[in-house]
Structure formats: C-alpha cells, structure tokens
C-alpha cells in the first residue's frame, strides 16, 4: 500500500519552468516503472512521461517531448518532472503513478498498467 504524494504545482506564466515532485511513503522495488499523467479540463487523461527502475529508459508523450524531463532519485524515494517552456495547454492536474512491473514502450503509456496513484497536483499556466 504505497502512498504517492505529488507536490510543486502552482500558477505560472507561459514560458516559465516548474518542477513537480512525487514522493513515495515506502521503498520502491524492482521492476517498477513510474510515470506522470495529467488531466486537463474537458480532456481525457493523458500520458506525460515514464521512467524505469534504473532510470535507463524514459518515455515522453508527444505533446511534452523536448520540453519536459523525468528523473528519479531512489535514495530519496522521489521522482521529478521538470517542465520547461510551459504553455497554456499544459494546464492540468498532474498525477504520479507506479506500474506493477517493468513495462516498456507503449505499455508505459497506458494508465491501466499503473496500480498506485497519487492525488494529483494542479498546474495552471496563464498569459
């Protein structure tokens, strides 16, 4: 029953940078994949990014590739999402999640492959 808690969401301006954090209450174990998803107003849940246990495999959604960077520090039980060049379209509630198993490629992009979710943190981009 791992607990995931996101933090760092806030109101920012278009073009700004922001880093989100996701902390786990318990140790993470191989071979879990961790990811970020978001849900924007009026839209369905969207895959943002994912990272493997060792951090040697990362995946990004088309809308954020080149602007966002996912990373993890297992010594701190924390995952990060660094967001650069934020756009109005990035406004959403961002969720971190853990997959049950080493999912790769397109499997990492599917929310149904994740079994633990945080409550989300709101990011609002204006102007």
mmCIF file with all atom_site columns, N, CA, C and O in Angstrom, residues 3-6 39 93-96 117-122:
data_model
loop_
_atom_site.group_PDB
_atom_site.id
_atom_site.type_symbol
_atom_site.label_atom_id
_atom_site.label_alt_id
_atom_site.label_comp_id
_atom_site.label_asym_id
_atom_site.label_entity_id
_atom_site.label_seq_id
_atom_site.pdbx_PDB_ins_code
_atom_site.Cartn_x
_atom_site.Cartn_y
_atom_site.Cartn_z
_atom_site.occupancy
_atom_site.B_iso_or_equiv
_atom_site.pdbx_formal_charge
_atom_site.auth_seq_id
_atom_site.auth_comp_id
_atom_site.auth_asym_id
_atom_site.auth_atom_id
_atom_site.pdbx_PDB_model_num
ATOM 1  N N  . UNK A 1 3   ? 2.052  4.880  -0.694  1.00 0.00 ? 3   UNK A N  1
ATOM 2  C CA . UNK A 1 3   ? 1.376  6.159  -0.808  1.00 0.00 ? 3   UNK A CA 1
ATOM 3  C C  . UNK A 1 3   ? 2.247  7.105  -1.633  1.00 0.00 ? 3   UNK A C  1
ATOM 4  O O  . UNK A 1 3   ? 3.426  7.288  -1.330  1.00 0.00 ? 3   UNK A O  1
ATOM 5  N N  . UNK A 1 4   ? 1.656  7.690  -2.655  1.00 0.00 ? 4   UNK A N  1
ATOM 6  C CA . UNK A 1 4   ? 2.354  8.622  -3.520  1.00 0.00 ? 4   UNK A CA 1
ATOM 7  C C  . UNK A 1 4   ? 1.781  10.012 -3.310  1.00 0.00 ? 4   UNK A C  1
ATOM 8  O O  . UNK A 1 4   ? 0.565  10.192 -3.325  1.00 0.00 ? 4   UNK A O  1
ATOM 9  N N  . UNK A 1 5   ? 2.652  10.974 -3.122  1.00 0.00 ? 5   UNK A N  1
ATOM 10 C CA . UNK A 1 5   ? 2.230  12.346 -2.880  1.00 0.00 ? 5   UNK A CA 1
ATOM 11 C C  . UNK A 1 5   ? 2.952  13.288 -3.823  1.00 0.00 ? 5   UNK A C  1
ATOM 12 O O  . UNK A 1 5   ? 4.182  13.380 -3.793  1.00 0.00 ? 5   UNK A O  1
ATOM 13 N N  . UNK A 1 6   ? 2.175  13.984 -4.649  1.00 0.00 ? 6   UNK A N  1
ATOM 14 C CA . UNK A 1 6   ? 2.740  14.962 -5.568  1.00 0.00 ? 6   UNK A CA 1
ATOM 15 C C  . UNK A 1 6   ? 2.798  16.329 -4.899  1.00 0.00 ? 6   UNK A C  1
ATOM 16 O O  . UNK A 1 6   ? 1.989  16.644 -4.031  1.00 0.00 ? 6   UNK A O  1
ATOM 17 N N  . UNK A 1 39  ? -4.514 15.378 -16.453 1.00 0.00 ? 39  UNK A N  1
ATOM 18 C CA . UNK A 1 39  ? -5.878 15.513 -16.930 1.00 0.00 ? 39  UNK A CA 1
ATOM 19 C C  . UNK A 1 39  ? -6.214 16.995 -17.009 1.00 0.00 ? 39  UNK A C  1
ATOM 20 O O  . UNK A 1 39  ? -6.289 17.675 -15.991 1.00 0.00 ? 39  UNK A O  1
ATOM 21 N N  . UNK A 1 93  ? -4.261 18.826 -13.990 1.00 0.00 ? 93  UNK A N  1
ATOM 22 C CA . UNK A 1 93  ? -3.910 18.179 -12.743 1.00 0.00 ? 93  UNK A CA 1
ATOM 23 C C  . UNK A 1 93  ? -2.919 17.079 -13.099 1.00 0.00 ? 93  UNK A C  1
ATOM 24 O O  . UNK A 1 93  ? -3.196 16.237 -13.956 1.00 0.00 ? 93  UNK A O  1
ATOM 25 N N  . UNK A 1 94  ? -1.778 17.088 -12.457 1.00 0.00 ? 94  UNK A N  1
ATOM 26 C CA . UNK A 1 94  ? -0.726 16.125 -12.748 1.00 0.00 ? 94  UNK A CA 1
ATOM 27 C C  . UNK A 1 94  ? -0.684 15.040 -11.677 1.00 0.00 ? 94  UNK A C  1
ATOM 28 O O  . UNK A 1 94  ? -0.664 15.328 -10.481 1.00 0.00 ? 94  UNK A O  1
ATOM 29 N N  . UNK A 1 95  ? -0.663 13.797 -12.117 1.00 0.00 ? 95  UNK A N  1
ATOM 30 C CA . UNK A 1 95  ? -0.642 12.644 -11.237 1.00 0.00 ? 95  UNK A CA 1
ATOM 31 C C  . UNK A 1 95  ? 0.628  11.838 -11.436 1.00 0.00 ? 95  UNK A C  1
ATOM 32 O O  . UNK A 1 95  ? 1.073  11.646 -12.564 1.00 0.00 ? 95  UNK A O  1
ATOM 33 N N  . UNK A 1 96  ? 1.202  11.356 -10.354 1.00 0.00 ? 96  UNK A N  1
ATOM 34 C CA . UNK A 1 96  ? 2.277  10.388 -10.472 1.00 0.00 ? 96  UNK A CA 1
ATOM 35 C C  . UNK A 1 96  ? 1.698  9.024  -10.164 1.00 0.00 ? 96  UNK A C  1
ATOM 36 O O  . UNK A 1 96  ? 0.703  8.889  -9.448  1.00 0.00 ? 96  UNK A O  1
ATOM 37 N N  . UNK A 1 117 ? -1.669 5.393  -7.469  1.00 0.00 ? 117 UNK A N  1
ATOM 38 C CA . UNK A 1 117 ? -1.773 6.767  -7.935  1.00 0.00 ? 117 UNK A CA 1
ATOM 39 C C  . UNK A 1 117 ? -1.774 7.751  -6.778  1.00 0.00 ? 117 UNK A C  1
ATOM 40 O O  . UNK A 1 117 ? -2.297 7.466  -5.699  1.00 0.00 ? 117 UNK A O  1
ATOM 41 N N  . UNK A 1 118 ? -1.192 8.918  -7.024  1.00 0.00 ? 118 UNK A N  1
ATOM 42 C CA . UNK A 1 118 ? -1.270 9.991  -6.059  1.00 0.00 ? 118 UNK A CA 1
ATOM 43 C C  . UNK A 1 118 ? -2.560 10.753 -6.258  1.00 0.00 ? 118 UNK A C  1
ATOM 44 O O  . UNK A 1 118 ? -3.361 10.451 -7.141  1.00 0.00 ? 118 UNK A O  1
ATOM 45 N N  . UNK A 1 119 ? -2.769 11.769 -5.443  1.00 0.00 ? 119 UNK A N  1
ATOM 46 C CA . UNK A 1 119 ? -3.988 12.557 -5.508  1.00 0.00 ? 119 UNK A CA 1
ATOM 47 C C  . UNK A 1 119 ? -3.924 13.673 -6.542  1.00 0.00 ? 119 UNK A C  1
ATOM 48 O O  . UNK A 1 119 ? -4.944 14.254 -6.893  1.00 0.00 ? 119 UNK A O  1
ATOM 49 N N  . UNK A 1 120 ? -2.733 13.969 -7.021  1.00 0.00 ? 120 UNK A N  1
ATOM 50 C CA . UNK A 1 120 ? -2.579 14.974 -8.047  1.00 0.00 ? 120 UNK A CA 1
ATOM 51 C C  . UNK A 1 120 ? -2.173 16.331 -7.505  1.00 0.00 ? 120 UNK A C  1
ATOM 52 O O  . UNK A 1 120 ? -2.435 16.666 -6.353  1.00 0.00 ? 120 UNK A O  1
ATOM 53 N N  . UNK A 1 121 ? -1.532 17.107 -8.346  1.00 0.00 ? 121 UNK A N  1
ATOM 54 C CA . UNK A 1 121 ? -1.167 18.476 -8.015  1.00 0.00 ? 121 UNK A CA 1
ATOM 55 C C  . UNK A 1 121 ? -1.513 19.356 -9.208  1.00 0.00 ? 121 UNK A C  1
ATOM 56 O O  . UNK A 1 121 ? -1.260 18.992 -10.355 1.00 0.00 ? 121 UNK A O  1
ATOM 57 N N  . UNK A 1 122 ? -2.110 20.492 -8.941  1.00 0.00 ? 122 UNK A N  1
ATOM 58 C CA . UNK A 1 122 ? -2.611 21.353 -10.001 1.00 0.00 ? 122 UNK A CA 1
ATOM 59 C C  . UNK A 1 122 ? -1.546 22.288 -10.550 1.00 0.00 ? 122 UNK A C  1
ATOM 60 O O  . UNK A 1 122 ? -0.834 22.951 -9.794  1.00 0.00 ? 122 UNK A O  1
#
